[in-house]
Coordinates of C-alpha atoms in Angstrom, one line a residue:
Chain A
M1 CA -24.8 -4.4 -10.6
L2 CA -24.2 -6.4 -7.5
E3 CA -26.6 -6.1 -4.6
L4 CA -26.9 -7.4 -1.0
R5 CA -30.4 -6.8 0.3
D6 CA -31.3 -7.1 4.0
V7 CA -28.8 -9.9 4.5
T8 CA -28.8 -11.6 7.9
K9 CA -25.8 -13.8 8.7
I10 CA -25.7 -15.8 12.0
Y11 CA -22.8 -18.1 12.9
N12 CA -23.7 -21.2 14.8
P13 CA -27.4 -20.5 14.8
G14 CA -29.4 -22.1 17.6
T15 CA -26.3 -22.8 19.8
V16 CA -24.8 -21.1 22.8
T17 CA -22.0 -19.8 20.6
E18 CA -24.6 -18.1 18.3
Q19 CA -23.2 -14.9 16.8
R20 CA -25.2 -12.5 14.7
L21 CA -22.8 -10.8 12.3
F22 CA -25.2 -9.1 9.8
Q23 CA -28.7 -7.9 10.5
D24 CA -30.5 -6.4 7.5
F25 CA -27.2 -5.6 5.8
S26 CA -27.6 -3.9 2.5
L27 CA -25.0 -2.9 -0.1
T28 CA -25.1 -1.9 -3.8
V29 CA -22.1 -2.1 -6.0
E30 CA -22.4 -0.3 -9.3
E31 CA -21.2 -1.8 -12.5
G32 CA -17.5 -1.1 -13.1
Q33 CA -16.9 0.1 -9.5
F34 CA -13.8 -0.8 -7.6
V35 CA -14.8 -1.1 -4.0
A36 CA -12.1 -1.3 -1.3
I37 CA -13.3 -2.6 2.1
V38 CA -11.3 -2.0 5.2
G39 CA -12.1 -2.8 8.8
S40 CA -10.7 -4.6 11.9
N41 CA -10.7 -8.3 12.4
G42 CA -14.1 -9.8 12.9
S43 CA -15.8 -6.8 11.2
G44 CA -17.4 -9.0 8.6
K45 CA -15.2 -8.2 5.6
T46 CA -14.4 -11.7 4.5
S47 CA -17.9 -13.0 5.5
L48 CA -19.2 -10.4 3.1
L49 CA -17.1 -11.8 0.2
N50 CA -18.1 -15.3 1.2
I51 CA -21.7 -14.4 1.0
I52 CA -21.3 -12.8 -2.5
C53 CA -19.5 -16.0 -3.7
G54 CA -21.9 -18.4 -2.0
S55 CA -19.2 -20.0 0.1
I56 CA -21.3 -19.6 3.3
P57 CA -25.1 -19.7 3.6
I58 CA -27.2 -16.7 4.7
E59 CA -30.0 -16.8 7.2
G60 CA -32.1 -14.1 5.6
G61 CA -32.1 -11.5 2.8
D62 CA -31.0 -11.8 -0.8
V63 CA -28.0 -11.5 -3.0
L64 CA -28.8 -10.1 -6.5
V65 CA -27.0 -9.5 -9.8
D66 CA -28.7 -7.1 -12.1
G67 CA -31.8 -7.4 -9.9
K68 CA -32.0 -11.2 -10.2
S69 CA -31.5 -13.3 -7.1
I70 CA -28.5 -15.6 -7.0
A71 CA -28.9 -16.5 -3.4
K72 CA -30.1 -20.0 -4.3
L73 CA -27.3 -20.5 -6.9
K74 CA -24.5 -22.9 -5.8
D75 CA -21.1 -21.4 -5.3
F76 CA -19.5 -23.0 -8.4
R77 CA -22.3 -21.7 -10.6
R78 CA -21.8 -18.1 -9.3
Y79 CA -18.1 -18.4 -10.4
A80 CA -19.2 -18.6 -14.0
N81 CA -18.8 -14.8 -14.3
M82 CA -16.8 -14.3 -11.1
G83 CA -13.1 -14.6 -10.3
R84 CA -11.5 -14.7 -6.8
V85 CA -8.0 -14.3 -5.5
Y86 CA -7.4 -15.4 -1.9
Q87 CA -5.0 -14.2 0.8
N88 CA -3.1 -17.5 0.7
P89 CA -1.0 -17.6 -2.5
S90 CA -1.4 -21.4 -2.6
A91 CA -5.2 -21.1 -2.7
G92 CA -5.5 -19.8 -6.3
T93 CA -3.4 -22.5 -8.1
C94 CA -2.8 -26.2 -8.0
P95 CA 0.7 -26.8 -6.4
N96 CA 1.3 -30.2 -7.9
L97 CA 0.4 -29.2 -11.4
T98 CA 2.8 -27.3 -13.7
M99 CA 2.1 -23.6 -14.4
L100 CA 1.2 -24.6 -18.0
E101 CA -1.4 -27.1 -16.7
N102 CA -2.7 -24.5 -14.3
L103 CA -3.1 -21.9 -17.0
S104 CA -4.7 -24.5 -19.3
L105 CA -7.3 -25.2 -16.6
A106 CA -8.1 -21.6 -16.2
D107 CA -8.2 -21.1 -19.9
N108 CA -10.9 -23.7 -20.2
K109 CA -13.2 -22.1 -17.7
G110 CA -16.7 -21.8 -19.1
K111 CA -16.1 -24.6 -21.6
P112 CA -16.8 -28.3 -20.9
F113 CA -14.0 -30.4 -19.4
H114 CA -14.3 -33.3 -21.8
L115 CA -11.8 -35.8 -23.2
G116 CA -10.0 -33.3 -25.5
R117 CA -6.3 -32.6 -24.9
A118 CA -5.9 -30.5 -21.7
V119 CA -2.9 -28.5 -22.9
D120 CA -3.5 -26.7 -26.2
R121 CA 0.0 -26.2 -27.7
R122 CA -1.2 -23.4 -29.9
R123 CA -2.1 -21.4 -26.8
I124 CA 1.3 -21.5 -25.3
D125 CA 2.6 -18.4 -27.0
G126 CA -0.3 -16.5 -25.7
Y127 CA 0.3 -17.7 -22.2
R128 CA 4.0 -16.7 -22.5
E129 CA 3.0 -13.2 -23.7
Q130 CA 0.6 -12.8 -20.7
L131 CA 3.2 -14.0 -18.3
R132 CA 5.8 -11.7 -19.8
S133 CA 3.5 -8.7 -19.2
L134 CA 3.7 -9.5 -15.5
G135 CA 7.4 -8.8 -15.6
L136 CA 8.3 -11.5 -13.1
G137 CA 10.3 -13.7 -15.6
L138 CA 7.6 -16.4 -15.3
E139 CA 7.4 -17.0 -19.0
E140 CA 10.4 -19.3 -18.8
K141 CA 8.9 -21.4 -16.1
L142 CA 5.8 -22.9 -17.8
N143 CA 6.8 -26.5 -17.0
V144 CA 7.7 -25.8 -13.4
K145 CA 5.2 -27.0 -10.7
M146 CA 3.3 -24.1 -9.1
G147 CA 4.4 -25.3 -5.6
A148 CA 8.0 -24.6 -6.5
L149 CA 7.4 -20.9 -7.1
S150 CA 7.5 -18.1 -4.6
G151 CA 4.3 -16.7 -3.0
G152 CA 4.4 -13.5 -5.1
Q153 CA 4.9 -15.5 -8.3
R154 CA 2.0 -17.8 -7.4
Q155 CA -0.2 -14.9 -6.5
A156 CA 0.5 -13.2 -9.9
V157 CA -0.4 -16.4 -11.7
A158 CA -3.5 -16.8 -9.5
L159 CA -4.6 -13.3 -10.5
L160 CA -3.9 -14.1 -14.2
M161 CA -5.9 -17.3 -13.9
A162 CA -8.8 -15.7 -12.1
T163 CA -9.1 -13.1 -14.9
M164 CA -8.1 -15.1 -17.9
T165 CA -11.6 -15.8 -19.3
P166 CA -14.3 -13.2 -19.7
L167 CA -15.8 -12.2 -16.3
R168 CA -17.7 -9.4 -14.6
F169 CA -16.8 -9.6 -10.9
L170 CA -13.5 -9.9 -9.3
I171 CA -13.4 -10.7 -5.6
L172 CA -10.1 -9.9 -3.9
D173 CA -9.7 -11.3 -0.4
E174 CA -6.8 -9.6 1.2
H175 CA -4.8 -10.8 -1.8
T176 CA -1.7 -8.8 -1.0
A177 CA -1.6 -9.5 2.8
A178 CA 0.7 -12.5 2.7
L179 CA 3.3 -10.8 0.4
D180 CA 6.3 -8.7 1.1
P181 CA 5.8 -4.9 0.5
K182 CA 7.5 -4.8 -2.9
T183 CA 5.7 -7.9 -4.2
A184 CA 2.4 -6.6 -2.8
E185 CA 2.9 -3.4 -4.7
I186 CA 3.5 -5.3 -8.0
I187 CA 0.4 -7.4 -7.5
M188 CA -1.7 -4.4 -6.6
V189 CA -0.6 -2.6 -9.8
L190 CA -1.3 -5.7 -11.8
T191 CA -4.7 -5.9 -10.2
D192 CA -5.6 -2.3 -10.9
K193 CA -4.5 -2.8 -14.5
V194 CA -6.6 -5.8 -15.1
V195 CA -9.7 -4.3 -13.4
R196 CA -9.4 -1.1 -15.6
E197 CA -8.6 -3.0 -18.8
K198 CA -11.4 -5.5 -18.5
K199 CA -13.8 -3.0 -16.9
L200 CA -14.5 -5.3 -14.0
T201 CA -16.6 -4.7 -11.0
A202 CA -14.2 -5.4 -8.1
V203 CA -14.6 -5.9 -4.4
M204 CA -11.4 -5.9 -2.5
V205 CA -10.9 -6.5 1.1
T206 CA -7.6 -5.1 2.4
H207 CA -5.7 -4.2 5.6
N208 CA -3.7 -1.7 3.6
L209 CA -5.4 1.7 4.0
R210 CA -3.1 3.2 1.4
Y211 CA -4.2 0.7 -1.3
A212 CA -7.8 1.3 -0.3
V213 CA -7.4 5.0 -0.8
E214 CA -5.2 4.8 -3.9
Y215 CA -7.0 2.1 -5.9
G216 CA -10.6 2.1 -4.7
D217 CA -13.3 4.2 -6.5
R218 CA -15.2 3.7 -3.3
I219 CA -14.1 3.0 0.3
L220 CA -16.1 1.1 2.8
M221 CA -15.1 0.8 6.4
M222 CA -16.8 -1.9 8.3
N223 CA -17.1 -2.5 12.0
Q224 CA -19.0 -5.3 13.8
G225 CA -21.2 -6.1 10.8
K226 CA -22.0 -2.5 9.9
V227 CA -20.7 0.0 7.3
V228 CA -19.4 2.9 9.3
L229 CA -17.9 4.8 6.5
D230 CA -18.8 4.8 2.8
R231 CA -17.1 7.3 0.5
A232 CA -17.2 7.4 -3.3
G233 CA -16.5 9.8 -6.1
A234 CA -15.8 13.4 -5.2
E235 CA -16.5 12.7 -1.6
K236 CA -13.8 10.0 -1.6
Q237 CA -11.4 12.4 -3.2
A238 CA -12.0 14.9 -0.4
T239 CA -11.3 12.2 2.2
S240 CA -7.7 12.2 3.2
M241 CA -5.7 9.3 4.3
D242 CA -5.3 10.8 7.8
N243 CA -9.1 11.1 8.0
I244 CA -9.6 7.4 7.3
L245 CA -6.7 6.4 9.6
S246 CA -8.1 8.2 12.6
M247 CA -11.5 6.7 11.9
F248 CA -9.9 3.3 11.7
N249 CA -8.1 3.8 14.9
K250 CA -11.3 4.8 16.6
I251 CA -13.1 1.6 15.7
S252 CA -10.1 -0.5 16.5
M253 CA -10.0 1.2 19.9
E254 CA -13.6 0.3 20.5
C255 CA -12.9 -3.3 19.8
G256 CA -10.1 -3.2 22.3
S257 CA -7.5 -4.4 19.8
Chain B
M1 CA 12.4 -71.1 -8.5
L2 CA 11.8 -69.6 -11.9
D3 CA 8.2 -70.7 -11.7
L4 CA 7.8 -68.9 -8.4
L5 CA 9.3 -65.8 -9.8
I6 CA 7.0 -65.8 -12.8
S7 CA 3.9 -66.4 -10.7
T8 CA 4.9 -63.6 -8.3
L9 CA 5.5 -61.3 -11.3
T10 CA 2.1 -62.2 -12.6
Q11 CA 0.5 -61.6 -9.2
G12 CA 2.3 -58.2 -9.0
L13 CA 0.9 -57.2 -12.4
I14 CA -2.6 -58.3 -11.6
Y15 CA -2.6 -56.5 -8.3
A16 CA -1.3 -53.4 -10.1
L17 CA -4.8 -53.0 -11.5
I18 CA -6.1 -52.6 -7.9
S19 CA -3.2 -50.3 -7.1
F20 CA -4.2 -48.1 -10.1
G21 CA -7.6 -47.7 -8.4
V22 CA -6.0 -46.8 -5.1
Y23 CA -3.6 -44.5 -6.8
I24 CA -6.5 -42.5 -8.2
T25 CA -8.3 -42.2 -4.9
Y26 CA -5.4 -41.9 -2.5
S27 CA -2.8 -40.1 -4.5
I28 CA -4.8 -38.0 -6.9
L29 CA -8.2 -37.4 -5.2
D30 CA -6.7 -37.4 -1.6
F31 CA -9.6 -39.6 -0.7
P32 CA -8.8 -42.7 1.4
D33 CA -11.4 -45.0 -0.1
L34 CA -11.9 -48.0 2.2
G35 CA -14.6 -49.3 -0.1
V36 CA -11.8 -51.0 -2.0
D37 CA -11.9 -53.9 0.4
G38 CA -15.5 -54.5 -0.8
T39 CA -15.2 -53.6 -4.4
F40 CA -12.3 -56.0 -5.0
P41 CA -14.3 -59.1 -3.9
L42 CA -17.4 -57.6 -5.7
G43 CA -15.6 -57.8 -9.0
A44 CA -14.4 -61.3 -8.1
A45 CA -17.8 -62.5 -7.0
V46 CA -19.5 -61.3 -10.2
T47 CA -16.8 -62.8 -12.3
A48 CA -16.9 -66.2 -10.6
V49 CA -20.7 -66.5 -11.0
L50 CA -20.5 -65.5 -14.7
L51 CA -17.7 -67.9 -15.4
V52 CA -19.6 -70.8 -13.7
K53 CA -22.6 -69.9 -15.8
G54 CA -20.5 -70.2 -18.9
V55 CA -20.4 -66.6 -20.0
N56 CA -17.6 -65.6 -22.4
P57 CA -14.6 -65.0 -20.1
W58 CA -13.6 -61.8 -21.9
L59 CA -17.1 -60.4 -21.3
T60 CA -16.6 -60.7 -17.5
L61 CA -14.0 -57.9 -17.7
P62 CA -16.3 -55.0 -18.7
I63 CA -19.1 -56.4 -16.6
A64 CA -16.9 -56.5 -13.5
M65 CA -15.7 -53.0 -14.2
S66 CA -19.3 -51.7 -14.6
V67 CA -20.3 -53.3 -11.3
G68 CA -17.3 -51.8 -9.6
A69 CA -18.1 -48.4 -11.1
L70 CA -21.6 -48.7 -9.5
A71 CA -20.0 -49.3 -6.1
G72 CA -17.8 -46.2 -6.6
L73 CA -20.9 -44.3 -7.6
F74 CA -22.5 -45.3 -4.4
T75 CA -19.5 -44.3 -2.2
G76 CA -19.4 -41.0 -4.1
F77 CA -23.1 -40.4 -3.6
V78 CA -22.9 -41.1 0.1
H79 CA -19.9 -38.7 0.4
V80 CA -20.8 -35.9 -2.1
K81 CA -24.6 -35.8 -2.0
L82 CA -25.3 -37.0 1.6
G83 CA -22.3 -35.2 3.0
V84 CA -20.8 -38.2 4.9
R85 CA -17.1 -37.9 5.6
N86 CA -14.9 -39.7 3.0
L87 CA -13.5 -42.3 5.4
L88 CA -17.0 -43.2 6.6
A89 CA -18.5 -43.3 3.2
G90 CA -15.9 -45.9 2.2
I91 CA -16.6 -48.0 5.3
I92 CA -20.3 -48.0 4.6
T93 CA -19.8 -49.3 1.1
M94 CA -17.3 -51.9 2.3
T95 CA -19.6 -53.2 4.9
A96 CA -22.6 -53.2 2.7
L97 CA -20.8 -55.0 -0.1
F98 CA -19.7 -57.8 2.2
S99 CA -23.4 -59.0 2.3
V100 CA -23.9 -58.2 -1.4
N101 CA -20.9 -60.3 -2.3
L102 CA -22.3 -63.2 -0.2
Q103 CA -25.6 -62.9 -2.0
I104 CA -23.9 -63.0 -5.4
A105 CA -21.5 -65.8 -4.9
G106 CA -21.9 -67.3 -1.5
S107 CA -19.0 -67.6 0.9
N108 CA -16.9 -69.6 -1.5
L109 CA -17.1 -70.4 -5.2
T110 CA -14.8 -72.5 -7.3
V111 CA -14.5 -72.3 -11.1
D112 CA -13.7 -75.8 -12.2
R113 CA -10.9 -76.8 -14.6
G114 CA -13.2 -77.4 -17.5
T115 CA -14.4 -73.7 -17.6
D116 CA -12.5 -71.4 -19.9
T117 CA -10.8 -68.3 -18.3
I118 CA -9.2 -65.4 -20.2
F119 CA -6.0 -67.4 -20.0
T120 CA -7.4 -70.5 -21.7
S121 CA -9.9 -68.9 -24.0
A122 CA -9.9 -69.8 -27.7
P123 CA -8.4 -66.6 -29.1
V124 CA -5.6 -66.7 -26.6
M125 CA -4.8 -70.3 -27.3
A126 CA -4.7 -69.6 -31.0
V127 CA -1.9 -67.1 -30.5
L128 CA -0.1 -68.3 -27.4
G129 CA -1.1 -72.0 -27.6
D130 CA 2.5 -73.1 -27.5
M131 CA 3.2 -71.4 -24.2
S132 CA 2.7 -72.9 -20.7
L133 CA -0.4 -71.8 -18.8
M134 CA 2.0 -69.9 -16.5
G135 CA 3.6 -68.0 -19.4
R136 CA 0.2 -67.2 -20.9
K137 CA -0.9 -65.8 -17.5
L138 CA 2.2 -63.5 -17.4
V139 CA 1.8 -62.3 -21.0
I140 CA -2.0 -61.6 -20.7
S141 CA -1.7 -59.9 -17.4
F142 CA 1.2 -57.8 -18.7
L143 CA -0.8 -56.7 -21.7
L144 CA -3.9 -56.0 -19.7
V145 CA -1.9 -53.8 -17.3
L146 CA -0.2 -52.1 -20.2
I147 CA -3.5 -51.2 -21.9
I148 CA -4.9 -49.8 -18.7
K149 CA -1.8 -47.9 -17.9
L150 CA -1.7 -46.3 -21.3
A151 CA -5.4 -45.5 -21.2
L152 CA -4.9 -43.8 -17.8
D153 CA -1.9 -41.9 -18.9
A154 CA -3.8 -40.6 -21.9
Y155 CA -6.8 -39.8 -19.7
F156 CA -4.8 -37.7 -17.3
K157 CA -3.7 -35.5 -20.2
T158 CA -7.3 -34.7 -21.1
K159 CA -9.3 -31.8 -19.8
S160 CA -11.4 -34.1 -17.7
G161 CA -8.3 -35.9 -16.4
L162 CA -6.6 -32.6 -15.5
L163 CA -9.6 -31.4 -13.6
L164 CA -9.6 -34.7 -11.7
R165 CA -5.9 -34.1 -10.7
A166 CA -6.9 -30.5 -9.8
V167 CA -9.7 -31.5 -7.4
G168 CA -7.4 -33.5 -5.2
D169 CA -4.7 -30.8 -5.3
N170 CA -6.9 -27.8 -4.7
P171 CA -10.7 -28.3 -4.6
D172 CA -11.4 -24.6 -4.2
L173 CA -9.8 -24.0 -7.6
V174 CA -12.2 -26.4 -9.2
T175 CA -15.0 -24.4 -7.7
S176 CA -13.6 -21.2 -9.0
L177 CA -13.5 -22.7 -12.5
A178 CA -17.3 -22.9 -12.2
Q179 CA -17.1 -26.7 -12.0
D180 CA -18.9 -28.9 -9.4
R181 CA -16.1 -30.4 -7.4
G182 CA -18.5 -33.1 -6.0
L183 CA -19.1 -34.4 -9.5
V184 CA -15.4 -34.5 -10.3
K185 CA -14.7 -36.6 -7.1
L186 CA -17.6 -38.8 -8.1
L187 CA -16.1 -39.4 -11.4
G188 CA -12.7 -40.3 -9.8
L189 CA -14.4 -42.8 -7.5
V190 CA -16.2 -44.4 -10.4
I191 CA -13.0 -44.9 -12.4
S192 CA -11.0 -46.1 -9.3
N193 CA -13.6 -48.7 -8.3
A194 CA -14.0 -49.9 -11.8
L195 CA -10.3 -50.7 -11.9
V196 CA -10.3 -52.3 -8.4
A197 CA -13.2 -54.6 -9.5
L198 CA -11.3 -55.4 -12.7
G199 CA -8.4 -56.5 -10.5
G200 CA -10.8 -58.8 -8.5
C201 CA -12.1 -60.1 -11.8
V202 CA -8.6 -61.0 -13.2
V203 CA -7.7 -62.6 -9.8
V204 CA -10.6 -65.0 -10.2
H205 CA -9.5 -65.9 -13.7
E206 CA -6.0 -66.6 -12.4
Q207 CA -6.9 -68.6 -9.2
R208 CA -10.3 -70.0 -10.3
S209 CA -11.8 -69.3 -6.9
F210 CA -13.7 -66.7 -5.0
S211 CA -14.0 -66.3 -1.2
A212 CA -16.0 -63.7 0.6
T213 CA -13.0 -62.7 2.7
M214 CA -10.6 -62.1 -0.2
G215 CA -11.1 -58.4 0.1
T216 CA -9.5 -58.0 3.5
G217 CA -6.3 -56.0 3.3
Q218 CA -6.6 -55.1 -0.4
L219 CA -6.6 -51.4 0.4
V220 CA -3.4 -51.8 2.4
Y221 CA -1.9 -53.7 -0.4
G222 CA -2.8 -51.0 -2.9
L223 CA -1.6 -48.2 -0.6
A224 CA 1.7 -50.0 0.0
A225 CA 2.2 -50.5 -3.8
V226 CA 1.4 -46.8 -4.5
I227 CA 3.6 -45.5 -1.7
I228 CA 6.6 -47.8 -2.5
G229 CA 6.3 -46.9 -6.2
I230 CA 6.0 -43.2 -5.7
S231 CA 8.7 -43.0 -3.1
L232 CA 11.1 -44.9 -5.3
M233 CA 10.3 -42.7 -8.2
N234 CA 10.9 -39.6 -6.2
F235 CA 14.2 -41.0 -5.2
Y236 CA 15.0 -41.9 -8.8
T237 CA 14.0 -38.5 -10.3
A238 CA 16.2 -36.7 -7.9
S239 CA 19.1 -39.0 -8.6
P240 CA 22.1 -38.0 -10.9
L241 CA 21.1 -40.8 -13.3
A242 CA 17.7 -39.2 -14.0
R243 CA 19.2 -35.7 -14.1
G244 CA 21.7 -37.0 -16.7
L245 CA 18.9 -38.4 -18.8
R246 CA 17.0 -35.2 -18.7
E247 CA 19.9 -33.5 -20.5
R248 CA 19.5 -35.9 -23.4
K249 CA 16.8 -35.0 -25.8
G250 CA 15.9 -38.5 -27.0
L251 CA 16.0 -40.1 -23.5
R252 CA 14.2 -37.4 -21.6
F253 CA 11.0 -39.5 -21.3
L254 CA 13.0 -42.0 -19.1
A255 CA 13.9 -39.2 -16.6
S256 CA 10.4 -38.6 -15.3
P257 CA 8.3 -41.8 -15.5
A258 CA 4.5 -41.6 -15.2
G259 CA 2.8 -42.2 -11.9
T260 CA 1.2 -45.3 -13.3
T261 CA 4.6 -46.8 -14.1
S262 CA 5.7 -46.2 -10.5
V263 CA 2.5 -47.9 -9.3
I264 CA 3.2 -51.1 -11.4
L265 CA 6.7 -51.3 -10.1
G266 CA 5.5 -50.7 -6.6
S267 CA 3.0 -53.5 -6.9
I268 CA 5.5 -56.0 -8.3
L269 CA 8.1 -55.1 -5.6
Y270 CA 5.6 -55.4 -2.8
K271 CA 4.3 -58.8 -4.0
L272 CA 7.9 -59.9 -4.3
C273 CA 8.6 -58.8 -0.7
V274 CA 5.6 -60.7 0.6
Q275 CA 6.5 -63.7 -1.4
M276 CA 10.0 -63.7 -0.1
A277 CA 8.8 -63.6 3.5
L278 CA 6.5 -66.6 2.8
S279 CA 9.3 -68.5 1.0
A280 CA 11.5 -68.0 4.0
G281 CA 9.1 -70.3 5.8
L282 CA 6.3 -68.1 7.2
P283 CA 3.0 -70.0 7.2
A284 CA 0.4 -68.7 4.7
N285 CA -1.9 -67.8 7.7
M286 CA 0.6 -65.1 8.5
M287 CA 0.3 -63.4 5.1
K288 CA -1.8 -60.5 6.3
L289 CA 0.5 -59.9 9.3
V290 CA 3.4 -59.8 6.9
T291 CA 1.5 -57.5 4.6
A292 CA 0.8 -55.1 7.5
A293 CA 4.3 -55.3 8.9
L294 CA 5.8 -54.6 5.4
F295 CA 3.4 -51.7 4.9
L296 CA 4.4 -50.2 8.2
L297 CA 8.0 -50.6 7.2
V298 CA 7.3 -48.8 3.9
L299 CA 5.5 -45.9 5.6
V300 CA 8.3 -45.4 8.1
C301 CA 11.1 -45.7 5.5
S302 CA 9.4 -43.4 3.0
G303 CA 8.7 -40.7 5.5
R304 CA 5.0 -40.7 4.6
K305 CA 3.3 -41.9 7.7
G306 CA -0.1 -41.6 6.2
E307 CA -0.8 -38.1 7.5
E308 CA -3.1 -37.6 4.5
I309 CA -5.3 -40.3 5.8
I310 CA -5.6 -39.1 9.3
H311 CA -6.5 -35.5 8.6
A312 CA -8.8 -36.4 5.7

């Protein structure tokens, strides 16, 4: 269970540009839930993810996993059981390393990075198998540098890398936004598959309302640092796409965008 | 003429040690470490003092490396733990080390002819005694560079080495692997500065003197060597020759040489260029001007105008 309790987030505190985004913001994500978050720009979606991952500090409140505070835990320590896929396809892989080297890095997560051989030849067949299941023909490109692959291919590998080792939480930060519609669809299907197979607790920020409705067990709509809509289970089933769209238009209108 | 060529080749090899250090910080970590201009004379100062005191010349190598590693640790600490920008962290180390070096060895220190260096030590004489001093210098420098090169190549293939390469490429990925990116950078700086100090150490063995100002321009030298080497290598790997070699199973290793090989070649080429300019009649006082002018030429020709340094 992932919990944000009375979180306060202020950007540029103590300056003229001070901006209070969250005030006593609380959110509980149940184990195994796939939460989709939608909302206009500046509504606090990405800040929310950054707070969960420890990428930005908070000015008040607490972040808890299973009731234990992780607010004081450094970002890299939180990633021990967390994976994250970013909007930018280059962010999830090392462009100057080969795909094999990238996968080997991800495969070693949770183990010490000592003077043993980085690439374990015996694991290659396993990597190939996993790449083949993506259906993008990547299994033939193990020795190609990541930077030479397309955005969609990189994002698929980034997703694979983020979920390669045992983990509990998957953070998806608009991870299909930079891809063409067809590739986005492929990545979204892969995401859903891995979340269900590994029984992950996932938090996904997206601008695609259809993805939110289709894949989320629970939909949150955010506006100016507040949750304006929260539907899960049967209640979510009863909420139609049009319903959410009209709500979304309303908050977008208020922002004047 | 042949003598000049051999001595230039030797110099190029010795300075390749420094270039290895710069390669790790600049090329792999994306960290422009100005501390090099202080660490190089630090290694030299320590070595000069130890030699004068009669310490076994071979022992000065690991000692200089350890002292250099400490300097790298300091730069890393200032950057990673105190949060100072990388360029400034290096400048702080460089400036502080200038005084430290003066304290260790004074402004100048000469190692007299009677003192053994690695090139005249008993074990070397036993094997290479028939050779001239110049020949011995070339052989020993070559072997030293070869050992370090092979060690680095092997290291880059380890888990730790791969993580080091990843941190310069995409630091966020290292964080998402649940590893402290600061510590990885620190490790890179330690290795880099140990190598730079080793370079300073061997230079003292070679020229038997230390001067407090010998560090000036060493970073530029290292950068030039690295950029020349890598640019040439990129040019080569894209050429039909390399493509042809890649097709042949047994020769494939020749088609994509390691970064360290490029750095050695870059270092030798750059020394050669500077030496040619000097041989053409330029006074020795103009050496740094030549170094800088050539560096500028290299940057413009290679199309890498140091953008990495400016934005870092």
